[in-house]
Each structure stands twice: as structure tokens, then as C-alpha cells.
Amino acid sequence: MRGNVALKELVLLLLVLLVVFSSISKTQIYRHYVSLALGLLALILGLIMPNKALDYINFDVLGLIVGMSIMSVYMEISGLVDIVASALERRIKNVFTLYFLITLTAGVISIALENVTVVLMIIPIVYALSSKFKIDPRPLAIGVALASNLSGSATMIGDPQAIITAGYFNIGFSDFIVYKGKPSMFFFTIAAMVASCFIISYIGSRRHISSSNKIFKSEDSTALVKDKVFALETLGFLGLKIVLLTFRSLLNLTLTEAAIIAVTGLSITRLISGDKVSVREALIRGFEWKTVMFLLGVFILSGAFAEQSLAKDVAYAIMSYAGSSPFTLTSALVWISVAISAFIDNIPYITVMLPVIEEIHVKLGVEAITLAWALLLGATLGGNLTYIGASANVVTVRSLENHGYKVSFKDFVKLSIPFNTVSVTVGWLLYEALWILT
């Protein structure tokens, strides 16, 4: 018994080390090494056997993440996002519209594109428009980061935590929109995002109430579009990927196979057009080996977590607090996830908590997907409270500082607290109304 307790304590220690290093090293290049090293340490200490570790590594999820990363690069270099940004720029009339359209655009694009990529694309537009309108770019830049984080779990391809959840429960793209006749994550997160964008636009416009009522338009906003044919090809194959993910059960396709078909098709199309440069750039930049290494370590540690029965312990702790009431149980999952995700990376948190969800499902008979939505909703929305809770926030703060705009913790939370309060409240109430109280 004492040996078993010691093992449990050691696994807990390893998990704590993982999430701590995961949070601290968001601005460093070593996070993936730390994760994999801790996973290997769990193997060396016998906390999980190698054959069991392989069972916990979801290679299909890893394949989809790599495929989506490559597609994200294609979306960037094709100018697909620039077309949308240019169209929006021509419609901006005042500060409120500036905030609302730019933050909403960042959120919408993040439905299909990785958050950091979205921030890196939109931030230059923020600087340009802020200069023309003579306003402080910090609130708008932070708003872009916050909005991009919100919609990552609206679909199963937006963020790794959504992909991991989809792979764990073997659900498809359309299930994130409607599941068994009920509106799903798409509607919760989009409603939360729109409400939060409105709030931050109101705050931002009040700060610049004396600013000019009009914005100087770009002289040639279409110059950003590199190749409209390339952009349309990218849009077409992205659509194909979504269709394949939606009907993959009928087509008997894995997540990886759906990604490979779309990426390969677009790559071949580009090669036929003689565009070898874009293909090379997409394949090299899009192969996220650091993310793969990071997730390998996370999967192994989550396996050790489950093998040592810690998932059951956590599940029983949540059930003892929340009881058997579905409303109390799911509300606890949402708000606990919000609190934890404010300070640690939500990828290891989601991965570790999925076995907990499974255990609660078995013990109480509450549908696993119902619990998964509560977990994913809280983890997605909670990462916005601090700038160490999500990588996109860190990238934005560093970009502002590199441009000479200092951002203190206080500066950030002045915007993140109202933004986060509105988003979590709207998402939580909508989820409870549609999934628990009906």
C-alpha cells in the first residue's frame, strides 16, 4: 500500500512539473524537450509500461495536427486571410467598428487556423490601423489575442485540445456543431466570442472617445493578396478536408488520412502550377515536430496518470463535491477548468482530464460527450485570464514590447477580466440551457 501511494505521489509530482514547465516555458524553446523528458522518466520509473504507453499515444491525432499545421501555412502564404482582412479594412468607420471587426475577424479565422498564426497575421494590421487612427495599439492587440483563443474549440480542427478530445471520443467535425440534435461547441464558443468582442470594443472605444470618427483607408489594400487562384485552391482543399472529417465514419477514414488527402491534393495542385517554393515552405514550416514531441510526452504522462488510478481519485473528488446533480457537476467542471487553464497550458490539462471524464461517465451514467463539452468549454475560455494561460497571449505581449509598448500584468487583466467574465458566463449559461436544463 505504501509503495502504491508513493507511486501516486510521484506521478502527481511529474504532472505538476509538466504543467509548471509548460506554463513557464511558453516563451522558451525547451517546452517540448521538458515534456518528452518527463514522459521518458515515467517510463524509466515504471509508472507505465512501454506497451501501455504506446496505447495511450494517439498517433491519429498527431497526424491531424501536423496536417492542419501544413494547411495553416498554405492559408497564410496563399493570401487567403489577407483577402478577408483587406475587405474588412475598407468597412471600418470608427473606433468601435475597428475593434469589433478586427477582433471578430481574428476569432472567426481561428476557427480553422492555429491561434498563434492568426495573431501573427493580424497584429501587423493592428499596428497599421492604430497608426492611421492615432490610437494606442495595446488594447486592440490584446483583444485580437483574446478573441483568437476563444474560438479554437468551435470546431475539431481549430486547436489541439479540440482535436485531442475528438480523437479520444471518436467524434467527427459535424459533432462539434450539432450532436444528437443539440447545438454543440461551435455555438457555445461563437456566442461567447461575439459577446466578448462587443465588450472589449466598447471598452476600447471609450478609451479613445475623442479620436477622429473616420479612419484613413489603405491606398491599395488588394496589394496584399499574392495569388487569388492559390487562395481559392487553398479554400477549396480546406473545404474538402472539412467534408472528409465530417463524413469520415461513413468513408472509413482516419483523422490522419483526411488530412493527408487534403494537403497532398493542394501540394500536387501547386506543383502542377510550378509553385515549388510554396510547397517546400508549407511542408517545412508546417511540420510541427516540437508540438509532436510535446504531445508525445503529454500522452505518456496522461497514461501514467490513468494507469496509477489517479483519474479515478480525481473523478471521485469532483463527484463528492458536486454530487450527482448534472447541473452542479457540469458547472464544477466548467469553472474548475477556467481556474486551472488561467495558469497552465490547456493541452496537458485536457489530456489528463479526459480519463477523469470517462470515469465520471461510468460511475454516474452522465453521457461522456456532455461532460467533455463542459471540460473543453472551461479550458478554452479560461486560458484568457492571464497572458501565461495561452501561447497567443504571450506572442502578442512580446510583439507589443518589441514595438516599444510595455504591457504589465495589470494592463492585461484590465482587459482580460471583463472579456473573460463575459465569455465564460455566456458560454456556460448557453451550454447549461441547451444541454442540461432541457
CSV table of C-alpha atoms in Angstrom, one decimal:
chain,number,residue,atom,x,y,z
A,1,MET,CA,0.0,0.0,0.0
A,2,ARG,CA,2.8,2.4,0.9
A,3,GLY,CA,4.5,1.7,-2.4
A,4,ASN,CA,1.4,2.4,-4.3
A,5,VAL,CA,0.9,5.7,-2.5
A,6,ALA,CA,4.4,6.7,-3.3
A,7,LEU,CA,3.9,5.9,-6.9
A,8,LYS,CA,0.8,8.1,-6.9
A,9,GLU,CA,2.6,10.9,-5.3
A,10,LEU,CA,5.4,10.6,-7.8
A,11,VAL,CA,3.0,10.7,-10.8
A,12,LEU,CA,1.3,13.8,-9.3
A,13,LEU,CA,4.7,15.4,-8.9
A,14,LEU,CA,5.6,14.7,-12.6
A,15,LEU,CA,2.2,16.1,-13.7
A,16,VAL,CA,2.8,19.2,-11.6
A,17,LEU,CA,6.3,19.6,-13.1
A,18,LEU,CA,4.8,19.2,-16.6
A,19,VAL,CA,2.2,21.9,-16.2
A,20,VAL,CA,4.5,24.3,-14.4
A,21,PHE,CA,7.2,23.9,-17.1
A,22,SER,CA,4.5,24.1,-19.8
A,23,SER,CA,3.4,27.5,-18.4
A,24,ILE,CA,6.8,29.0,-17.7
A,25,SER,CA,8.4,27.9,-21.0
A,26,LYS,CA,5.8,29.3,-23.3
A,27,THR,CA,8.4,32.0,-24.3
A,28,GLN,CA,11.2,29.4,-24.4
A,29,ILE,CA,12.2,26.8,-27.0
A,30,TYR,CA,12.5,23.9,-24.5
A,31,ARG,CA,8.9,23.1,-23.6
A,32,HIS,CA,8.8,20.1,-25.9
A,33,TYR,CA,12.1,18.7,-24.5
A,34,VAL,CA,10.7,19.0,-20.9
A,35,SER,CA,7.5,17.2,-21.8
A,36,LEU,CA,9.2,14.3,-23.6
A,37,ALA,CA,11.8,14.0,-20.8
A,38,LEU,CA,9.1,13.7,-18.2
A,39,GLY,CA,7.3,11.1,-20.3
A,40,LEU,CA,10.5,9.1,-20.6
A,41,LEU,CA,11.1,9.5,-16.8
A,42,ALA,CA,7.7,8.0,-16.2
A,43,LEU,CA,8.7,5.0,-18.3
A,44,ILE,CA,12.1,4.6,-16.6
A,45,LEU,CA,10.5,4.7,-13.1
A,46,GLY,CA,8.0,2.0,-14.2
A,47,LEU,CA,5.0,4.3,-13.7
A,48,ILE,CA,3.7,3.0,-17.1
A,49,MET,CA,4.9,0.1,-19.2
A,50,PRO,CA,6.2,0.8,-22.8
A,51,ASN,CA,3.5,-1.3,-24.4
A,52,LYS,CA,0.8,0.6,-22.4
A,53,ALA,CA,2.4,4.0,-23.2
A,54,LEU,CA,2.0,3.2,-27.0
A,55,ASP,CA,-1.7,2.5,-26.4
A,56,TYR,CA,-2.1,6.0,-24.9
A,57,ILE,CA,-0.3,7.8,-27.7
A,58,ASN,CA,-2.9,8.9,-30.2
A,59,PHE,CA,-0.9,8.9,-33.4
A,60,ASP,CA,-4.1,9.7,-35.4
A,61,VAL,CA,-4.5,12.9,-33.5
A,62,LEU,CA,-0.8,13.8,-34.1
A,63,GLY,CA,-1.3,13.2,-37.8
A,64,LEU,CA,-4.2,15.5,-38.0
A,65,ILE,CA,-2.3,18.3,-36.0
A,66,VAL,CA,0.6,18.1,-38.5
A,67,GLY,CA,-1.8,18.1,-41.4
A,68,MET,CA,-3.7,21.1,-40.1
A,69,SER,CA,-0.4,22.9,-39.4
A,70,ILE,CA,0.7,22.5,-43.0
A,71,MET,CA,-2.7,23.7,-44.2
A,72,SER,CA,-2.4,26.7,-41.9
A,73,VAL,CA,0.9,27.7,-43.6
A,74,TYR,CA,-0.8,27.3,-47.0
A,75,MET,CA,-3.6,29.6,-45.8
A,76,GLU,CA,-1.0,32.2,-44.7
A,77,ILE,CA,1.2,32.2,-47.8
A,78,SER,CA,-1.7,32.0,-50.3
A,79,GLY,CA,-3.1,35.3,-49.1
A,80,LEU,CA,-6.4,33.8,-48.2
A,81,VAL,CA,-6.5,35.6,-44.9
A,82,ASP,CA,-5.3,38.8,-46.4
A,83,ILE,CA,-8.3,38.9,-48.7
A,84,VAL,CA,-10.6,38.9,-45.7
A,85,ALA,CA,-8.6,41.5,-43.8
A,86,SER,CA,-8.5,43.8,-46.8
A,87,ALA,CA,-12.2,43.6,-47.3
A,88,LEU,CA,-12.7,44.5,-43.6
A,89,GLU,CA,-10.3,47.4,-43.6
A,90,ARG,CA,-12.5,49.2,-46.2
A,91,ARG,CA,-15.5,48.9,-44.0
A,92,ILE,CA,-14.0,50.5,-40.8
A,93,LYS,CA,-15.6,53.8,-40.0
A,94,ASN,CA,-14.9,54.5,-36.3
A,95,VAL,CA,-13.0,53.1,-33.3
A,96,PHE,CA,-15.8,50.8,-32.1
A,97,THR,CA,-16.1,49.3,-35.6
A,98,LEU,CA,-12.3,49.0,-35.8
A,99,TYR,CA,-12.2,47.0,-32.5
A,100,PHE,CA,-15.2,44.8,-33.3
A,101,LEU,CA,-14.4,43.9,-36.9
A,102,ILE,CA,-10.7,43.2,-36.2
A,103,THR,CA,-11.3,41.1,-33.0
A,104,LEU,CA,-14.2,39.3,-34.6
A,105,THR,CA,-12.2,38.5,-37.7
A,106,ALA,CA,-9.4,37.1,-35.5
A,107,GLY,CA,-11.9,34.9,-33.7
A,108,VAL,CA,-13.5,33.7,-36.9
A,109,ILE,CA,-10.2,32.9,-38.6
A,110,SER,CA,-9.1,31.0,-35.5
A,111,ILE,CA,-12.0,28.5,-36.1
A,112,ALA,CA,-9.8,26.9,-38.7
A,113,LEU,CA,-6.3,28.4,-38.1
A,114,GLU,CA,-4.0,27.9,-35.2
A,115,ASN,CA,-4.2,30.9,-32.7
A,116,VAL,CA,-0.6,32.0,-32.8
A,117,THR,CA,-0.6,32.0,-36.6
A,118,VAL,CA,-3.7,34.2,-36.5
A,119,VAL,CA,-2.1,36.7,-34.1
A,120,LEU,CA,1.0,36.9,-36.2
A,121,MET,CA,-1.1,37.7,-39.3
A,122,ILE,CA,-3.5,40.2,-37.7
A,123,ILE,CA,-1.0,42.1,-35.5
A,124,PRO,CA,0.7,43.9,-38.4
A,125,ILE,CA,-2.8,45.1,-39.5
A,126,VAL,CA,-3.4,46.3,-35.9
A,127,TYR,CA,-0.2,48.4,-35.9
A,128,ALA,CA,-1.0,49.9,-39.3
A,129,LEU,CA,-4.6,50.8,-38.5
A,130,SER,CA,-3.7,52.1,-35.0
A,131,SER,CA,-1.1,54.4,-36.5
A,132,LYS,CA,-3.6,55.7,-39.1
A,133,PHE,CA,-6.2,56.3,-36.5
A,134,LYS,CA,-3.7,57.6,-33.9
A,135,ILE,CA,-4.7,55.2,-31.1
A,136,ASP,CA,-2.8,53.0,-28.6
A,137,PRO,CA,-2.4,49.6,-30.3
A,138,ARG,CA,-2.2,47.7,-27.0
A,139,PRO,CA,-5.9,47.2,-26.2
A,140,LEU,CA,-6.7,46.2,-29.8
A,141,ALA,CA,-3.7,43.8,-30.0
A,142,ILE,CA,-4.7,42.1,-26.7
A,143,GLY,CA,-8.3,41.9,-27.9
A,144,VAL,CA,-7.1,40.1,-31.0
A,145,ALA,CA,-5.2,37.6,-28.9
A,146,LEU,CA,-8.2,37.0,-26.6
A,147,ALA,CA,-10.6,36.6,-29.5
A,148,SER,CA,-8.3,34.2,-31.3
A,149,ASN,CA,-8.2,32.0,-28.2
A,150,LEU,CA,-11.9,31.8,-27.7
A,151,SER,CA,-13.0,30.1,-30.9
A,152,GLY,CA,-10.2,27.5,-31.1
A,153,SER,CA,-12.6,24.7,-29.9
A,154,ALA,CA,-15.6,25.8,-32.0
A,155,THR,CA,-14.6,23.0,-34.4
A,156,MET,CA,-12.4,20.0,-34.1
A,157,ILE,CA,-9.6,21.4,-36.2
A,158,GLY,CA,-9.1,24.8,-34.5
A,159,ASP,CA,-6.9,23.9,-31.6
A,160,PRO,CA,-5.0,20.8,-30.3
A,161,GLN,CA,-7.3,20.4,-27.3
A,162,ALA,CA,-10.3,20.1,-29.6
A,163,ILE,CA,-8.5,17.6,-31.8
A,164,ILE,CA,-7.4,15.5,-28.8
A,165,THR,CA,-11.0,15.5,-27.4
A,166,ALA,CA,-12.4,14.4,-30.8
A,167,GLY,CA,-9.9,11.7,-31.1
A,168,TYR,CA,-10.5,10.4,-27.6
A,169,PHE,CA,-14.2,10.0,-28.1
A,170,ASN,CA,-14.1,9.3,-31.8
A,171,ILE,CA,-16.4,12.1,-32.8
A,172,GLY,CA,-16.5,13.9,-36.2
A,173,PHE,CA,-16.3,17.5,-37.4
A,174,SER,CA,-20.1,17.9,-37.5
A,175,ASP,CA,-20.5,16.8,-33.9
A,176,PHE,CA,-18.8,20.0,-32.8
A,177,ILE,CA,-21.7,21.9,-34.5
A,178,VAL,CA,-24.6,19.6,-33.7
A,179,TYR,CA,-24.5,16.4,-31.6
A,180,LYS,CA,-27.6,14.2,-31.4
A,181,GLY,CA,-29.8,17.1,-32.4
A,182,LYS,CA,-28.3,19.6,-29.9
A,183,PRO,CA,-26.2,22.6,-30.7
A,184,SER,CA,-22.6,21.9,-29.6
A,185,MET,CA,-19.2,23.6,-29.0
A,186,PHE,CA,-19.5,25.8,-32.2
A,187,PHE,CA,-22.5,27.7,-30.8
A,188,PHE,CA,-21.2,28.0,-27.2
A,189,THR,CA,-17.9,29.4,-28.2
A,190,ILE,CA,-19.1,31.7,-31.1
A,191,ALA,CA,-21.8,33.2,-28.9
A,192,ALA,CA,-19.2,33.8,-26.1
A,193,MET,CA,-16.8,35.3,-28.7
A,194,VAL,CA,-19.3,37.7,-30.2
A,195,ALA,CA,-20.4,38.9,-26.7
A,196,SER,CA,-16.8,39.4,-25.6
A,197,CYS,CA,-15.8,41.2,-28.8
A,198,PHE,CA,-18.6,43.6,-28.2
A,199,ILE,CA,-17.5,44.2,-24.6
A,200,ILE,CA,-13.8,44.8,-25.5
A,201,SER,CA,-14.9,47.0,-28.4
A,202,TYR,CA,-17.0,49.1,-26.0
A,203,ILE,CA,-14.0,49.4,-23.5
A,204,GLY,CA,-11.6,50.3,-26.3
A,205,SER,CA,-13.8,52.9,-27.9
A,206,ARG,CA,-14.5,54.6,-24.6
A,207,ARG,CA,-10.7,55.0,-24.1
A,208,HIS,CA,-10.5,56.8,-27.4
A,209,ILE,CA,-13.7,58.7,-27.3
A,210,SER,CA,-12.1,61.9,-28.5
A,211,SER,CA,-10.5,60.3,-31.6
A,212,SER,CA,-11.4,61.1,-35.1
A,213,ASN,CA,-14.6,59.5,-36.3
A,214,LYS,CA,-13.0,58.2,-39.5
A,215,ILE,CA,-10.1,56.0,-40.5
A,216,PHE,CA,-7.7,56.7,-43.3
A,217,LYS,CA,-8.2,53.9,-45.9
A,218,SER,CA,-5.4,51.9,-47.4
A,219,GLU,CA,-4.4,53.2,-50.8
A,220,ASP,CA,-4.0,49.7,-52.2
A,221,SER,CA,-5.4,47.1,-49.8
A,222,THR,CA,-5.6,44.5,-52.5
A,223,ALA,CA,-1.8,44.5,-52.9
A,224,LEU,CA,-1.6,42.1,-50.0
A,225,VAL,CA,-3.3,39.4,-52.0
A,226,LYS,CA,-0.5,37.3,-53.5
A,227,ASP,CA,-2.4,34.9,-55.8
A,228,LYS,CA,-6.1,34.7,-55.9
A,229,VAL,CA,-6.0,31.3,-57.7
A,230,PHE,CA,-3.8,30.0,-55.0
A,231,ALA,CA,-6.1,31.4,-52.3
A,232,LEU,CA,-9.1,29.8,-54.0
A,233,GLU,CA,-7.3,26.4,-54.2
A,234,THR,CA,-6.4,26.6,-50.6
A,235,LEU,CA,-10.0,27.4,-49.7
A,236,GLY,CA,-11.3,24.5,-51.8
A,237,PHE,CA,-9.0,21.9,-50.2
A,238,LEU,CA,-9.7,23.2,-46.8
A,239,GLY,CA,-13.4,22.7,-47.5
A,240,LEU,CA,-12.6,19.2,-48.8
A,241,LYS,CA,-10.8,18.5,-45.5
A,242,ILE,CA,-13.8,19.6,-43.5
A,243,VAL,CA,-16.1,17.4,-45.6
A,244,LEU,CA,-13.8,14.4,-45.1
A,245,LEU,CA,-13.7,14.9,-41.4
A,246,THR,CA,-17.4,15.3,-41.2
A,247,PHE,CA,-18.1,12.0,-43.1
A,248,ARG,CA,-15.0,10.1,-42.1
A,249,SER,CA,-17.0,7.4,-40.3
A,250,LEU,CA,-19.1,6.7,-43.5
A,251,LEU,CA,-15.9,6.9,-45.6
A,252,ASN,CA,-14.0,4.8,-43.1
A,253,LEU,CA,-11.2,7.4,-43.0
A,254,THR,CA,-8.9,8.2,-40.0
A,255,LEU,CA,-8.2,11.7,-39.0
A,256,THR,CA,-4.7,11.5,-40.5
A,257,GLU,CA,-5.9,10.1,-43.8
A,258,ALA,CA,-8.4,13.0,-44.1
A,259,ALA,CA,-5.6,15.5,-43.5
A,260,ILE,CA,-3.2,13.7,-45.9
A,261,ILE,CA,-5.8,13.7,-48.8
A,262,ALA,CA,-6.4,17.5,-48.5
A,263,VAL,CA,-2.8,18.5,-48.0
A,264,THR,CA,-1.5,16.2,-50.7
A,265,GLY,CA,-4.1,17.4,-53.2
A,266,LEU,CA,-3.2,21.1,-52.6
A,267,SER,CA,0.5,20.3,-52.8
A,268,ILE,CA,0.1,18.5,-56.1
A,269,THR,CA,-2.0,21.3,-57.5
A,270,ARG,CA,0.7,23.8,-56.5
A,271,LEU,CA,3.4,21.6,-58.1
A,272,ILE,CA,1.4,21.4,-61.3
A,273,SER,CA,1.3,25.2,-61.3
A,274,GLY,CA,5.1,25.3,-60.9
A,275,ASP,CA,5.0,26.7,-57.4
A,276,LYS,CA,7.6,24.5,-55.7
A,277,VAL,CA,8.6,27.3,-53.3
A,278,SER,CA,5.2,27.4,-51.6
A,279,VAL,CA,5.0,23.6,-51.3
A,280,ARG,CA,8.5,23.5,-49.7
A,281,GLU,CA,7.7,26.3,-47.3
A,282,ALA,CA,4.4,24.7,-46.2
A,283,LEU,CA,5.9,21.3,-45.7
A,284,ILE,CA,8.9,22.6,-43.8
A,285,ARG,CA,7.2,25.2,-41.6
A,286,GLY,CA,4.1,23.1,-41.2
A,287,PHE,CA,5.7,20.0,-39.8
A,288,GLU,CA,5.3,20.9,-36.1
A,289,TRP,CA,7.8,18.4,-34.7
A,290,LYS,CA,8.1,20.4,-31.5
A,291,THR,CA,4.3,20.1,-31.0
A,292,VAL,CA,4.6,16.4,-31.8
A,293,MET,CA,7.3,15.9,-29.2
A,294,PHE,CA,5.4,17.9,-26.6
A,295,LEU,CA,2.2,15.8,-27.1
A,296,LEU,CA,4.1,12.6,-27.0
A,297,GLY,CA,5.3,13.4,-23.5
A,298,VAL,CA,1.8,14.6,-22.5
A,299,PHE,CA,0.2,11.4,-23.8
A,300,ILE,CA,2.7,9.2,-21.9
A,301,LEU,CA,2.2,11.2,-18.7
A,302,SER,CA,-1.6,11.1,-19.0
A,303,GLY,CA,-1.3,7.3,-19.5
A,304,ALA,CA,0.7,7.1,-16.2
A,305,PHE,CA,-2.0,9.2,-14.6
A,306,ALA,CA,-4.7,6.7,-15.7
A,307,GLU,CA,-2.6,3.6,-15.0
A,308,GLN,CA,-2.0,4.6,-11.4
A,309,SER,CA,-5.7,5.1,-10.9
A,310,LEU,CA,-5.3,8.8,-10.3
A,311,ALA,CA,-8.0,9.5,-12.8
A,312,LYS,CA,-10.4,7.7,-10.5
A,313,ASP,CA,-9.2,9.6,-7.5
A,314,VAL,CA,-9.8,13.0,-9.2
A,315,ALA,CA,-13.2,11.8,-10.5
A,316,TYR,CA,-14.3,10.7,-7.0
A,317,ALA,CA,-13.1,14.1,-5.6
A,318,ILE,CA,-15.2,16.0,-8.2
A,319,MET,CA,-18.2,13.7,-7.7
A,320,SER,CA,-18.0,14.1,-3.9
A,321,TYR,CA,-18.1,17.9,-4.2
A,322,ALA,CA,-20.7,18.2,-7.0
A,323,GLY,CA,-22.8,15.2,-6.1
A,324,SER,CA,-25.0,13.5,-8.8
A,325,SER,CA,-26.7,16.7,-10.0
A,326,PRO,CA,-25.8,17.1,-13.7
A,327,PHE,CA,-26.1,20.9,-13.4
A,328,THR,CA,-23.7,21.1,-10.4
A,329,LEU,CA,-21.4,18.5,-11.9
A,330,THR,CA,-21.0,20.2,-15.2
A,331,SER,CA,-20.8,23.7,-13.7
A,332,ALA,CA,-18.0,22.5,-11.5
A,333,LEU,CA,-16.2,21.1,-14.5
A,334,VAL,CA,-16.5,24.4,-16.4
A,335,TRP,CA,-15.4,26.7,-13.6
A,336,ILE,CA,-12.6,24.4,-12.3
A,337,SER,CA,-11.3,24.2,-15.9
A,338,VAL,CA,-11.5,28.0,-16.2
A,339,ALA,CA,-9.4,28.5,-13.0
A,340,ILE,CA,-6.8,25.9,-13.9
A,341,SER,CA,-6.4,27.0,-17.5
A,342,ALA,CA,-5.8,30.5,-16.5
A,343,PHE,CA,-2.3,29.4,-15.3
A,344,ILE,CA,-1.4,26.2,-17.1
A,345,ASP,CA,-1.4,25.1,-20.7
A,346,ASN,CA,-4.8,23.6,-21.6
A,347,ILE,CA,-3.3,20.8,-23.8
A,348,PRO,CA,-1.9,18.7,-20.9
A,349,TYR,CA,-4.9,19.6,-18.7
A,350,ILE,CA,-7.4,18.3,-21.3
A,351,THR,CA,-5.3,15.2,-21.9
A,352,VAL,CA,-5.1,14.3,-18.3
A,353,MET,CA,-8.7,15.1,-17.6
A,354,LEU,CA,-10.2,13.0,-20.4
A,355,PRO,CA,-9.8,9.7,-18.4
A,356,VAL,CA,-11.4,11.5,-15.5
A,357,ILE,CA,-14.4,12.4,-17.7
A,358,GLU,CA,-14.6,8.7,-18.7
A,359,GLU,CA,-14.6,7.6,-15.1
A,360,ILE,CA,-17.4,10.0,-14.1
A,361,HIS,CA,-19.4,8.9,-17.1
A,362,VAL,CA,-19.1,5.2,-16.0
A,363,LYS,CA,-19.9,5.9,-12.3
A,364,LEU,CA,-22.8,8.4,-12.8
A,365,GLY,CA,-24.1,7.4,-16.2
A,366,VAL,CA,-23.9,11.0,-17.5
A,367,GLU,CA,-23.1,11.0,-21.2
A,368,ALA,CA,-19.4,11.4,-21.8
A,369,ILE,CA,-19.8,14.0,-24.5
A,370,THR,CA,-22.0,16.1,-22.2
A,371,LEU,CA,-19.1,16.1,-19.7
A,372,ALA,CA,-16.5,16.6,-22.4
A,373,TRP,CA,-18.2,19.8,-23.7
A,374,ALA,CA,-18.1,21.2,-20.1
A,375,LEU,CA,-14.4,20.4,-19.8
A,376,LEU,CA,-13.5,21.8,-23.2
A,377,LEU,CA,-15.6,24.9,-22.8
A,378,GLY,CA,-14.0,25.8,-19.4
A,379,ALA,CA,-10.4,25.0,-20.6
A,380,THR,CA,-10.8,27.0,-23.8
A,381,LEU,CA,-12.4,30.1,-22.3
A,382,GLY,CA,-10.3,30.0,-19.1
A,383,GLY,CA,-6.9,30.4,-20.9
A,384,ASN,CA,-7.7,34.1,-21.5
A,385,LEU,CA,-7.5,35.3,-17.9
A,386,THR,CA,-3.7,35.8,-17.8
A,387,TYR,CA,-1.2,36.1,-20.6
A,388,ILE,CA,0.6,32.9,-19.5
A,389,GLY,CA,-2.6,30.9,-20.0
A,390,ALA,CA,-2.3,30.8,-23.8
A,391,SER,CA,0.5,31.0,-26.3
A,392,ALA,CA,-1.2,33.6,-28.4
A,393,ASN,CA,-1.4,35.9,-25.4
A,394,VAL,CA,2.4,35.5,-24.8
A,395,VAL,CA,3.2,36.1,-28.5
A,396,THR,CA,1.0,39.3,-28.5
A,397,VAL,CA,2.6,40.7,-25.4
A,398,ARG,CA,6.1,40.1,-26.7
A,399,SER,CA,5.3,41.7,-30.1
A,400,LEU,CA,4.0,44.8,-28.3
A,401,GLU,CA,7.1,45.0,-26.2
A,402,ASN,CA,9.3,44.6,-29.3
A,403,HIS,CA,7.5,47.6,-30.8
A,404,GLY,CA,8.1,49.7,-27.7
A,405,TYR,CA,4.7,49.2,-25.9
A,406,LYS,CA,5.2,47.7,-22.4
A,407,VAL,CA,2.3,45.6,-21.1
A,408,SER,CA,2.2,44.9,-17.4
A,409,PHE,CA,0.2,42.1,-15.8
A,410,LYS,CA,-2.2,44.8,-14.5
A,411,ASP,CA,-2.6,46.2,-18.0
A,412,PHE,CA,-3.5,42.8,-19.4
A,413,VAL,CA,-6.0,41.7,-16.7
A,414,LYS,CA,-7.8,45.1,-17.0
A,415,LEU,CA,-9.0,43.9,-20.4
A,416,SER,CA,-8.9,40.1,-19.8
A,417,ILE,CA,-11.1,40.1,-16.7
A,418,PRO,CA,-14.2,41.7,-18.3
A,419,PHE,CA,-13.6,39.8,-21.6
A,420,ASN,CA,-13.2,36.5,-19.7
A,421,THR,CA,-16.1,37.1,-17.4
A,422,VAL,CA,-18.5,37.8,-20.3
A,423,SER,CA,-17.2,34.9,-22.4
A,424,VAL,CA,-17.3,32.3,-19.7
A,425,THR,CA,-20.7,33.4,-18.4
A,426,VAL,CA,-22.3,33.4,-21.8
A,427,GLY,CA,-20.8,30.1,-22.9
A,428,TRP,CA,-21.6,28.4,-19.5
A,429,LEU,CA,-25.2,29.6,-19.4
A,430,LEU,CA,-25.8,28.7,-23.0
A,431,TYR,CA,-24.3,25.2,-22.5
A,432,GLU,CA,-26.4,24.6,-19.4
A,433,ALA,CA,-29.6,25.8,-21.0
A,434,LEU,CA,-29.2,23.6,-24.1
A,435,TRP,CA,-27.6,20.5,-22.7
A,436,ILE,CA,-28.6,20.2,-19.0
A,437,LEU,CA,-31.7,22.1,-18.3
A,438,THR,CA,-33.7,21.0,-21.4
